[in-house]
Tab-separated table of C-alpha atoms and ligand atoms in Angstrom:
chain	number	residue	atom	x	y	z
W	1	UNK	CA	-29.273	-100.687	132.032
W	2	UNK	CA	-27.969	-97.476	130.032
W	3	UNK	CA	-30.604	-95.753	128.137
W	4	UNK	CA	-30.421	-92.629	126.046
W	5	UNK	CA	-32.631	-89.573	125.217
W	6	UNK	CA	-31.595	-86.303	123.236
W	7	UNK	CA	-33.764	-83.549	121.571
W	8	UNK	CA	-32.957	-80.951	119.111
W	9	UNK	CA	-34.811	-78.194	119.138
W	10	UNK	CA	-37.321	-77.517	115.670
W	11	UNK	CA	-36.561	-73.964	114.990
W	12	UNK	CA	-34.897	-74.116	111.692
W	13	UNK	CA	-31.067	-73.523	110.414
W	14	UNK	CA	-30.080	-76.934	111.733
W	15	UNK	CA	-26.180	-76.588	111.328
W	16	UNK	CA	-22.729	-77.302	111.616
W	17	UNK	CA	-22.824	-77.540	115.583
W	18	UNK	CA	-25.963	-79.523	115.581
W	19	UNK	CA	-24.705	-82.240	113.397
W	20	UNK	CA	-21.145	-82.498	115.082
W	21	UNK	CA	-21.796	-81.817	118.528
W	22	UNK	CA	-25.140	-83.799	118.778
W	23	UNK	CA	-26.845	-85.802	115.654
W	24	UNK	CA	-23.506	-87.465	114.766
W	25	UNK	CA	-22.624	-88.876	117.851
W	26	UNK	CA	-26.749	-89.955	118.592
W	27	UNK	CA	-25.667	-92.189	115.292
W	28	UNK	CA	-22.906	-93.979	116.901
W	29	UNK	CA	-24.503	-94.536	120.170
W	30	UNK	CA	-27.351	-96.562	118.512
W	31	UNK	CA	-25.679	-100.002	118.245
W	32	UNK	CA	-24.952	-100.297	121.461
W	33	UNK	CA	-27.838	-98.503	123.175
W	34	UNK	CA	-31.784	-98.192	123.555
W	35	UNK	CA	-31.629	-94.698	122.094
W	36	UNK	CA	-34.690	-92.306	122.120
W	37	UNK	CA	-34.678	-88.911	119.967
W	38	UNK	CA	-36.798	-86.358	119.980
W	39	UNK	CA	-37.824	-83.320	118.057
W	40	UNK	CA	-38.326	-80.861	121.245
W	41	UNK	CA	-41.716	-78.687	119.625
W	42	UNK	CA	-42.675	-77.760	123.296
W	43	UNK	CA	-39.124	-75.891	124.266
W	44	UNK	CA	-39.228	-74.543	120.222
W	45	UNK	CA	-42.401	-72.327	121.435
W	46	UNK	CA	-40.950	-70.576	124.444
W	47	UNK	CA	-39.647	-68.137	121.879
W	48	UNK	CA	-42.712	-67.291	119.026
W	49	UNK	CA	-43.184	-69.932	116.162
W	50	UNK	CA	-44.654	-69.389	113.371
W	51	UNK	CA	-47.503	-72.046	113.165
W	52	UNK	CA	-46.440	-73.468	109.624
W	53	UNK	CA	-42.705	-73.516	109.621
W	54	UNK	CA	-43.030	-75.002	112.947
W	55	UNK	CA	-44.711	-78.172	111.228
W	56	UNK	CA	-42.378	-77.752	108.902
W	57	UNK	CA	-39.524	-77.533	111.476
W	58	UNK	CA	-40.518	-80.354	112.987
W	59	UNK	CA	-40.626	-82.987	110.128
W	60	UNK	CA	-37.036	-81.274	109.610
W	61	UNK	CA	-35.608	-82.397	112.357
W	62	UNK	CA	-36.955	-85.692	111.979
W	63	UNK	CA	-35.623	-85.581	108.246
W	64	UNK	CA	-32.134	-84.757	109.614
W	65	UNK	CA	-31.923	-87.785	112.349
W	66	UNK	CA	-33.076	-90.124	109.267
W	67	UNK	CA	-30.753	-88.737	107.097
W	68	UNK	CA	-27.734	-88.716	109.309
W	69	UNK	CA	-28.146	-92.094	110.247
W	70	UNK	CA	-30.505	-92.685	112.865
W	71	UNK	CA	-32.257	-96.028	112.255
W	72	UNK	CA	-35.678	-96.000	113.069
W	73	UNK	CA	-36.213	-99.327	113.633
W	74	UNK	CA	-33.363	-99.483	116.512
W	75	UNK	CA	-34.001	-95.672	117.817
W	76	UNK	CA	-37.352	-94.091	118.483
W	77	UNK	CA	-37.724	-90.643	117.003
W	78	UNK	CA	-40.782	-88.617	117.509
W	79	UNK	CA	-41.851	-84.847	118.611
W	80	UNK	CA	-42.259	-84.214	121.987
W	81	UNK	CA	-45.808	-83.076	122.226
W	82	UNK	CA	-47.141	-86.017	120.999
W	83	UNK	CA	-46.192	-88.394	124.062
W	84	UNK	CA	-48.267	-86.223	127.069
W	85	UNK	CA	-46.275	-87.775	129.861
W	86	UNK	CA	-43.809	-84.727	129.032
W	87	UNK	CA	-45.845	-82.384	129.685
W	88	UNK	CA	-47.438	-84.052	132.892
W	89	UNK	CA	-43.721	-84.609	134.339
W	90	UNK	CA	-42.696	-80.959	133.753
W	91	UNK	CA	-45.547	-79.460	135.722
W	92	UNK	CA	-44.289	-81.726	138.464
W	93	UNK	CA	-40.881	-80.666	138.078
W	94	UNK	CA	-42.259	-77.195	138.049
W	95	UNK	CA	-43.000	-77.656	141.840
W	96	UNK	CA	-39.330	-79.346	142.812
W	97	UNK	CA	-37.152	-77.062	140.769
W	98	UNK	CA	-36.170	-73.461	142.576
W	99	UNK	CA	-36.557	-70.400	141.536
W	100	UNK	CA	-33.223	-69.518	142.877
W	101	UNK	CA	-31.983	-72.531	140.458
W	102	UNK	CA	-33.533	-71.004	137.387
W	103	UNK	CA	-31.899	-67.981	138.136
W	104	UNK	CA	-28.574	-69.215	137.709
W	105	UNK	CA	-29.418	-70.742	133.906
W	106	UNK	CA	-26.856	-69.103	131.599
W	107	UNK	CA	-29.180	-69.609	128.811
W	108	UNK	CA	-32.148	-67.732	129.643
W	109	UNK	CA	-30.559	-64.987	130.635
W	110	UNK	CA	-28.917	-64.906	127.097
W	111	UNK	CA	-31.993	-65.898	125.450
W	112	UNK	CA	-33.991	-63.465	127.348
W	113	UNK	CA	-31.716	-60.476	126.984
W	114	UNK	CA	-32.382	-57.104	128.485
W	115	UNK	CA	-35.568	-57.490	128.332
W	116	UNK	CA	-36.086	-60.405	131.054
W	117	UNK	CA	-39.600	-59.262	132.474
W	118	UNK	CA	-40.991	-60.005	128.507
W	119	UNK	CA	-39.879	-63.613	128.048
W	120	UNK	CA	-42.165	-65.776	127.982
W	121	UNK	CA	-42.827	-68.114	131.327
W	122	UNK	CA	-41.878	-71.123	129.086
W	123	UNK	CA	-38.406	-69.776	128.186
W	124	UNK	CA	-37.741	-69.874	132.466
W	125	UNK	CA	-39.089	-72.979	132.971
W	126	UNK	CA	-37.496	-74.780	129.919
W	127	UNK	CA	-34.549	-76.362	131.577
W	128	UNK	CA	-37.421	-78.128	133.789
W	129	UNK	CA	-39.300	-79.478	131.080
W	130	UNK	CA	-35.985	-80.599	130.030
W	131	UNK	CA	-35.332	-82.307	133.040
W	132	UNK	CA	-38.609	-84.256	131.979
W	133	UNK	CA	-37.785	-85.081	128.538
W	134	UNK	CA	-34.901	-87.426	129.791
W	135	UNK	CA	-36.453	-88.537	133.148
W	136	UNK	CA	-39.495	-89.703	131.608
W	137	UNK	CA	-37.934	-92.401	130.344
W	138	UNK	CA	-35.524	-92.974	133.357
W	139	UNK	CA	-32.719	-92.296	130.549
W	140	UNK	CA	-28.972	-92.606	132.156
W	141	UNK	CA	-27.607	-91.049	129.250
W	142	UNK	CA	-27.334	-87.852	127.288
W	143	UNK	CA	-25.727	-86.883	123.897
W	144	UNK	CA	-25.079	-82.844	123.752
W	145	UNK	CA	-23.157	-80.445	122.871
W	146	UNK	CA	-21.269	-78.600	125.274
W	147	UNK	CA	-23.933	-75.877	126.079
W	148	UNK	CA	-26.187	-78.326	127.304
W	149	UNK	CA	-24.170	-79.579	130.354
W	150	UNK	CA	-25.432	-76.594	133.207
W	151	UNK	CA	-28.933	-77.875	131.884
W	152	UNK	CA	-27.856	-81.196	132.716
W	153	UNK	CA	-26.433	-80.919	135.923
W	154	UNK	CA	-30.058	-78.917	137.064
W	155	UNK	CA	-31.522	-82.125	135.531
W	156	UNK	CA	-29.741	-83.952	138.251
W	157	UNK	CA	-30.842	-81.291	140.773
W	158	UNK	CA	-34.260	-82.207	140.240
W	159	UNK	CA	-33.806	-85.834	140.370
W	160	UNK	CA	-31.912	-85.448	143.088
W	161	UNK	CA	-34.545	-83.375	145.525
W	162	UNK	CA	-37.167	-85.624	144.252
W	163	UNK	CA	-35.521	-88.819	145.492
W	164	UNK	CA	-34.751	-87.020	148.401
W	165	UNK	CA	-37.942	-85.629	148.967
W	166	UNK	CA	-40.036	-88.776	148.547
W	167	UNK	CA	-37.855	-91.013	149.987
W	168	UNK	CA	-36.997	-92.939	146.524
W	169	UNK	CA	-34.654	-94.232	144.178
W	170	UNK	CA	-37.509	-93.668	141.071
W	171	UNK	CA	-34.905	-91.092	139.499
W	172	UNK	CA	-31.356	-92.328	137.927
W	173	UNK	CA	-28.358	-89.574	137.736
W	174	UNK	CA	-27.959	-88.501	134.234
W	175	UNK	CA	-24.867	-88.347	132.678
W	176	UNK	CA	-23.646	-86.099	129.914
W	177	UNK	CA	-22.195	-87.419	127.266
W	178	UNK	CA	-19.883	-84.557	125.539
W	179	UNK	CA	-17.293	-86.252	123.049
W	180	UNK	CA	-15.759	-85.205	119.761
W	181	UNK	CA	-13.569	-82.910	118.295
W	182	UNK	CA	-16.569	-80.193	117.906
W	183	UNK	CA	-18.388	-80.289	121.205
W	184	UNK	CA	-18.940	-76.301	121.059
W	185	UNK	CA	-18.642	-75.121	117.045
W	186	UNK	CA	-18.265	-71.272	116.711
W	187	UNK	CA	-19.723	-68.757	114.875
W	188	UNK	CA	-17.624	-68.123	111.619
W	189	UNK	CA	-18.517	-64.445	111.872
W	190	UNK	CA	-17.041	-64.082	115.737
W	191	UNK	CA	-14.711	-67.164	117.138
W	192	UNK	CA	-16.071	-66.218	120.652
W	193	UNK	CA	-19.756	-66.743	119.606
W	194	UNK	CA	-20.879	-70.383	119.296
W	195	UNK	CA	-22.630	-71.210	115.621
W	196	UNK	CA	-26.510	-70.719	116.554
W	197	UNK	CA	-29.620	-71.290	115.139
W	198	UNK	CA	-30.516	-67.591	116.074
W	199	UNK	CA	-28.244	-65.413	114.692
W	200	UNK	CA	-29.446	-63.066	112.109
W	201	UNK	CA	-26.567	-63.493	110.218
W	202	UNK	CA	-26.496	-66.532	107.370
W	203	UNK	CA	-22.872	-66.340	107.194
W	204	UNK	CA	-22.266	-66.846	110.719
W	205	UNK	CA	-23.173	-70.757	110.373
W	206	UNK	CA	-23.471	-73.936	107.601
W	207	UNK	CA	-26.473	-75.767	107.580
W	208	UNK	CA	-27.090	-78.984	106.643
W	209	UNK	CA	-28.984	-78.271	103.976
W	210	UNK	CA	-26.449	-75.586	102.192
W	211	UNK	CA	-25.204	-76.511	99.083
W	212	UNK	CA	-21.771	-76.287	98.132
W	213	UNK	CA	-21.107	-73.024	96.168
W	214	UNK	CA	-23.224	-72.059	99.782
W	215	UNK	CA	-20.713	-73.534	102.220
W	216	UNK	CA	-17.872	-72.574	99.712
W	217	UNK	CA	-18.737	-68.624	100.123
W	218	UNK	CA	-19.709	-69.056	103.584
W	219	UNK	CA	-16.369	-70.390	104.379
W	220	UNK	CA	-14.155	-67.786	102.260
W	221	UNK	CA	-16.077	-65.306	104.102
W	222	UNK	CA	-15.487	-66.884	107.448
W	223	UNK	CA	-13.502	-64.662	109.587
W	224	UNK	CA	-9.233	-65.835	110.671
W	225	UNK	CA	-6.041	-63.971	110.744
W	226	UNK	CA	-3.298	-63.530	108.811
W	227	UNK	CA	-0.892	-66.053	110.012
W	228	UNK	CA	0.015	-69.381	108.415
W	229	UNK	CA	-1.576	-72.644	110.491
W	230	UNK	CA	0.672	-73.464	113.274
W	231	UNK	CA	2.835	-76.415	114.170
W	232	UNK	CA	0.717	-77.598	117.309
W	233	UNK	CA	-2.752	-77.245	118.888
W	234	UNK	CA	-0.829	-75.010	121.657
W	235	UNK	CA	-0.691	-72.436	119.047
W	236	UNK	CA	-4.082	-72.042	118.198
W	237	UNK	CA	-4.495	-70.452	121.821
W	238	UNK	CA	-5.788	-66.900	121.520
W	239	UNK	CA	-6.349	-67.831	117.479
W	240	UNK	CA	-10.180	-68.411	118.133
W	241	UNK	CA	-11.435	-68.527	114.332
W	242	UNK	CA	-8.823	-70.611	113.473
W	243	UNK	CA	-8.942	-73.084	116.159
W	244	UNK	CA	-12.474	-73.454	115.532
W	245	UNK	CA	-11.726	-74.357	111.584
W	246	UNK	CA	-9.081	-76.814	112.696
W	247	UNK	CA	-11.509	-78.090	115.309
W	248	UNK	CA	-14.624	-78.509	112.343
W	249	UNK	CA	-12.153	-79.907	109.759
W	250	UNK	CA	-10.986	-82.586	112.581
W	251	UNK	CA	-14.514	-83.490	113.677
W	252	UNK	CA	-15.605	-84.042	109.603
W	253	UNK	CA	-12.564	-86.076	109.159
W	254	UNK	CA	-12.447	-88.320	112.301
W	255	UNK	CA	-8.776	-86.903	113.054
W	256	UNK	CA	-6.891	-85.318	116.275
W	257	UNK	CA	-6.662	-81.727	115.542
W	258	UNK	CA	-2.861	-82.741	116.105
W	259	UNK	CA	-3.143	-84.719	112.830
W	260	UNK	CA	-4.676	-81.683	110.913
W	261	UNK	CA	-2.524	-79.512	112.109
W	262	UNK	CA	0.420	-82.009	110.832
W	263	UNK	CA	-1.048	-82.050	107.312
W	264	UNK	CA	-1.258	-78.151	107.285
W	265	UNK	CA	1.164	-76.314	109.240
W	266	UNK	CA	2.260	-73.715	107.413
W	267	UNK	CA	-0.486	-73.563	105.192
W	268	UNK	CA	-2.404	-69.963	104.324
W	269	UNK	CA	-6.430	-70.244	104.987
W	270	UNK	CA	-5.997	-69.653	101.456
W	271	UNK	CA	-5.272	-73.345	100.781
W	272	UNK	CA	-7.184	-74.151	104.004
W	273	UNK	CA	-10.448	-72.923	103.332
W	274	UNK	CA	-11.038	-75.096	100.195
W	275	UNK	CA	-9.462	-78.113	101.536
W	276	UNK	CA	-12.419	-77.476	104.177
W	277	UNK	CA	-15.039	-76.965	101.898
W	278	UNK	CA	-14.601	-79.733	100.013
W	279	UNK	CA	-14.358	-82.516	103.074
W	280	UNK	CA	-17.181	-80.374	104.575
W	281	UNK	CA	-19.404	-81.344	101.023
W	282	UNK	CA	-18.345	-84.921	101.161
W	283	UNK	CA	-19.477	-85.811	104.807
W	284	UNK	CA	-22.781	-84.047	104.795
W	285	UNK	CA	-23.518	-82.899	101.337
W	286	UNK	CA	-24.892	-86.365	100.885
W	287	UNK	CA	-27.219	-85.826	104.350
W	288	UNK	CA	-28.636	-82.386	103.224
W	289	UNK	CA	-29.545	-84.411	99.722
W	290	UNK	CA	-31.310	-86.763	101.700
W	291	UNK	CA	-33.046	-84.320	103.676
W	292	UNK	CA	-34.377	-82.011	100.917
W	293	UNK	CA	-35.794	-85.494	99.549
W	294	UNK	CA	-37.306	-86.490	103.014
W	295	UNK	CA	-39.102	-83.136	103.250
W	296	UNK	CA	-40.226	-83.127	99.527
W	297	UNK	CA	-42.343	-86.191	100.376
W	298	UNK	CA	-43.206	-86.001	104.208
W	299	UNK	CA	-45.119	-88.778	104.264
W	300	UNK	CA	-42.174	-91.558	105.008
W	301	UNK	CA	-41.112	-88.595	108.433
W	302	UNK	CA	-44.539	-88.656	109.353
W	303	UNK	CA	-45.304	-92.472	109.886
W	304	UNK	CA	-41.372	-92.660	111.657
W	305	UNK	CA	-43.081	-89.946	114.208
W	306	UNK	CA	-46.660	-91.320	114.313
W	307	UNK	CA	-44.675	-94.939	115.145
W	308	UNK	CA	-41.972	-93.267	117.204
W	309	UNK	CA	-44.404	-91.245	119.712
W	310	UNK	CA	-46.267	-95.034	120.133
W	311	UNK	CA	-43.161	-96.952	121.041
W	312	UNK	CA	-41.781	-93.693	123.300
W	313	UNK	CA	-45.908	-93.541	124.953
W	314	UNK	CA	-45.318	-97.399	126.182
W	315	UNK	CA	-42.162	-96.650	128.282
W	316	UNK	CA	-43.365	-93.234	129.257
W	317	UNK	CA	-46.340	-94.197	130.306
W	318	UNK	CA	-46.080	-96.673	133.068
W	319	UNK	CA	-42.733	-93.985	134.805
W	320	UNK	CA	-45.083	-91.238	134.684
W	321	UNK	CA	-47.707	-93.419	136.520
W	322	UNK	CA	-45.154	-94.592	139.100
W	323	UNK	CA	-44.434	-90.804	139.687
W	324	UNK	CA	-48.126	-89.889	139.998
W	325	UNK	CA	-48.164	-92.497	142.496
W	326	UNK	CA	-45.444	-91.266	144.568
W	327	UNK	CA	-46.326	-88.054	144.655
W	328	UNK	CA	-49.714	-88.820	146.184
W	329	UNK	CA	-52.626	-88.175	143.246
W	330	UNK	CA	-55.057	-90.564	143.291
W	331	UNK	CA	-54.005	-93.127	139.952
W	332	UNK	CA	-57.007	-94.974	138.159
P	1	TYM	P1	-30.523	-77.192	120.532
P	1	TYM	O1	-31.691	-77.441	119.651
P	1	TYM	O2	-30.085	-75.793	120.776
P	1	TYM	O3	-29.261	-77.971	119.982
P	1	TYM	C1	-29.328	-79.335	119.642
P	1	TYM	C2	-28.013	-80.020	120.000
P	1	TYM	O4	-26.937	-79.394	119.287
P	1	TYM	C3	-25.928	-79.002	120.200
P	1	TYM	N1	-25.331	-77.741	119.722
P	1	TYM	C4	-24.028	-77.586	119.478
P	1	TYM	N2	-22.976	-78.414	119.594
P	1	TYM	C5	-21.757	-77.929	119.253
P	1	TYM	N3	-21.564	-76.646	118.812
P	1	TYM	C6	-22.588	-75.781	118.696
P	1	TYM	N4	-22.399	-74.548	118.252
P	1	TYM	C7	-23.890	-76.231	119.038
P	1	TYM	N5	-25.123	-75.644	119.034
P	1	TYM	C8	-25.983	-76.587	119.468
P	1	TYM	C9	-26.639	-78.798	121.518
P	1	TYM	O5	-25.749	-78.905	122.608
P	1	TYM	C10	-27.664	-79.896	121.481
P	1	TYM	O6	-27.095	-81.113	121.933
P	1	TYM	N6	-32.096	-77.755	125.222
P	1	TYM	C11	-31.709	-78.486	124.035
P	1	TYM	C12	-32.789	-79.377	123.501
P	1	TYM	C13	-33.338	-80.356	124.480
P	1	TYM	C14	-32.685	-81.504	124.986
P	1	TYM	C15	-33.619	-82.129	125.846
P	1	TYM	C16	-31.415	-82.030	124.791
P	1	TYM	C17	-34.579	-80.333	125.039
P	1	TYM	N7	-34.753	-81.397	125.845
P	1	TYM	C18	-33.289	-83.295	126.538
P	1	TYM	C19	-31.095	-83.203	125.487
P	1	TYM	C20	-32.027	-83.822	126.342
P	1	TYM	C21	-31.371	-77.457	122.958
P	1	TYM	O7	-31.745	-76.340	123.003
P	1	TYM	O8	-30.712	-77.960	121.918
């Protein structure tokens, strides 16, 4: 049986690449899936959180899965600290993953920066606890955006030397699932960059909750070239910005970038730009509505989490027991 687990992480500026690399497609797997998504609070504090936007953080996530679609009565959304067998899975993860694994994670050595020997313990063992998120649940499945996938394969690392170590089968191999015209959305400051919660600049990303004279100046401002839209996809090569606004108009619109490309070759960003800001307003102006009104009145959020971390508990539960088991602690 398939199952699927994603997280997004609470730490605010939920965007562009969020939404069409992740929280869209989590939508359209839930008819045809057991789908479990999570607000990931425990990865969000390997870097410093402020203790109240963090609540707040949280419920915003929560707001933007609602919002976007996510049925709570066919998906289970809740935060990740509030089902322990997380926490109990990553410790033993702790003691399978290697350090010489860790090493190789592209993001913590961009998230940690120059400075590696002050990041925080957490920040190097996230892609572990990650690794528990979806295997506590024996998911088979997982919804990301591109960045995501070396995370992924470690995930099946771990699984992996488990099995092998214990002599088992407890663990399935995960699969990434990557699909869309916007699996890696890039800053619109810097082409090369992908759009980030993190960066200190406002302009480099959209968020969901941006309102349309927001997204309008955001996107005028947005860095491209000179040169008219081209013909074909082939020459968008070495054209970073604008490939990336082709590949964020096709993803809103549910088209090829062949097909946008068809509509607007020739045209200046000039024309472009607006065109984009306006489809951009239509497909998730209405979502950022709905969010503001979630988080005006968290009280709806709140009972999807409290119900969400119940129904996620009673499948986490009884794996987490089986692992105890097979690692050799002594279960009552
Ligand atoms: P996070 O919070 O950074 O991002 C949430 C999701 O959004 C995707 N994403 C993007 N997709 C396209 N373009 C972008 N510019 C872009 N930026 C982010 C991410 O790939 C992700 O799918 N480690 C995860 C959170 C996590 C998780 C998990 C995910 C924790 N445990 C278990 C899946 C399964 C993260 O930092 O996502």
């Amino acid at each position: 049986m398939s199952r699927i687990f994603s997280g997004v992480q609470p730490t605010g500026n939920l965007h562009l690449g969020n939404y069409l690399g992740a929280i869209r497609n989590f939508v359209r797997l839930q008819d045809d899936y057991e789908c479990i998504y999570c607000a990931v609070d425990m990865h969000a504090i390997t870097v410093w959180q402020e203790p109240e936007q963090l609540r707040k953080n949280i419920r915003e996530v929560a707001a933007a899965y609602l919002a976007s679609g996510v049925d709570p009565k066919k998906s289970i959304i809740f935060a990740q600290s509030n089902v322990h067998a997380h926490a109990e899975l990553a410790w033993i993860f702790n003691c399978v993953a290697r350090i010489g694994w860790l090493n190789r994670m592209t993001q913590f050595k961009e998230k940690a920066g120059k400075n590696r020997e002050n990041a925080s313990l957490g920040l190097y063992a996230y892609p572990s606890l990650m690794a528990a998120d979806i295997l506590v649940y024996k998911a088979t499945h997982v919804p990301v955006g591109e960045d995501q996938k070396q995370h992924l394969e470690l995930t099946r690392d771990i699984a992996q030397k488990f099995n092998n170590d214990f002599g088992t089968e407890l663990f399935p191999m995960v699969e990434p699932l990557i699909f869309g015209e916007a699996t890696r959305v890039m800053s619109l400051r810097d082409g090369t960059k992908k759009m980030s919660k993190s960066d200190p600049s406002d302009y480099s990303r959209i968020t969901l909750t941006d309102g349309k004279d927001e997204v309008a100046k955001k996107l005028k401002k947005a860095r491209t070239d000179a040169d008219p839209l081209p013909e074909e996809v082939k020459g968008l090569e070495d054209r970073p910005e604008a490939a990336n606004l082709v590949g964020i108009y096709a993803a809103l619109a549910d088209m090829s970038k062949e097909d946008v490309l068809k509509e607007y070759a020739g045209s200046q960003f000039s024309v472009f730009k607006p065109a984009l800001t306006e489809l951009a307003m239509e497909k998730f102006g209405p979502i950022g509505d709905e969010m503001k009104r979630l988080m005006a009145d968290p009280g709806y959020v709140d009972e999807v989490l409290k119900d969400g971390a119940e129904r996620a508990a009673a499948i986490a539960n009884p794996i987490i027991r089986e692992v105890k088991e097979t690692v050799g602690f002594l279960v009552s």
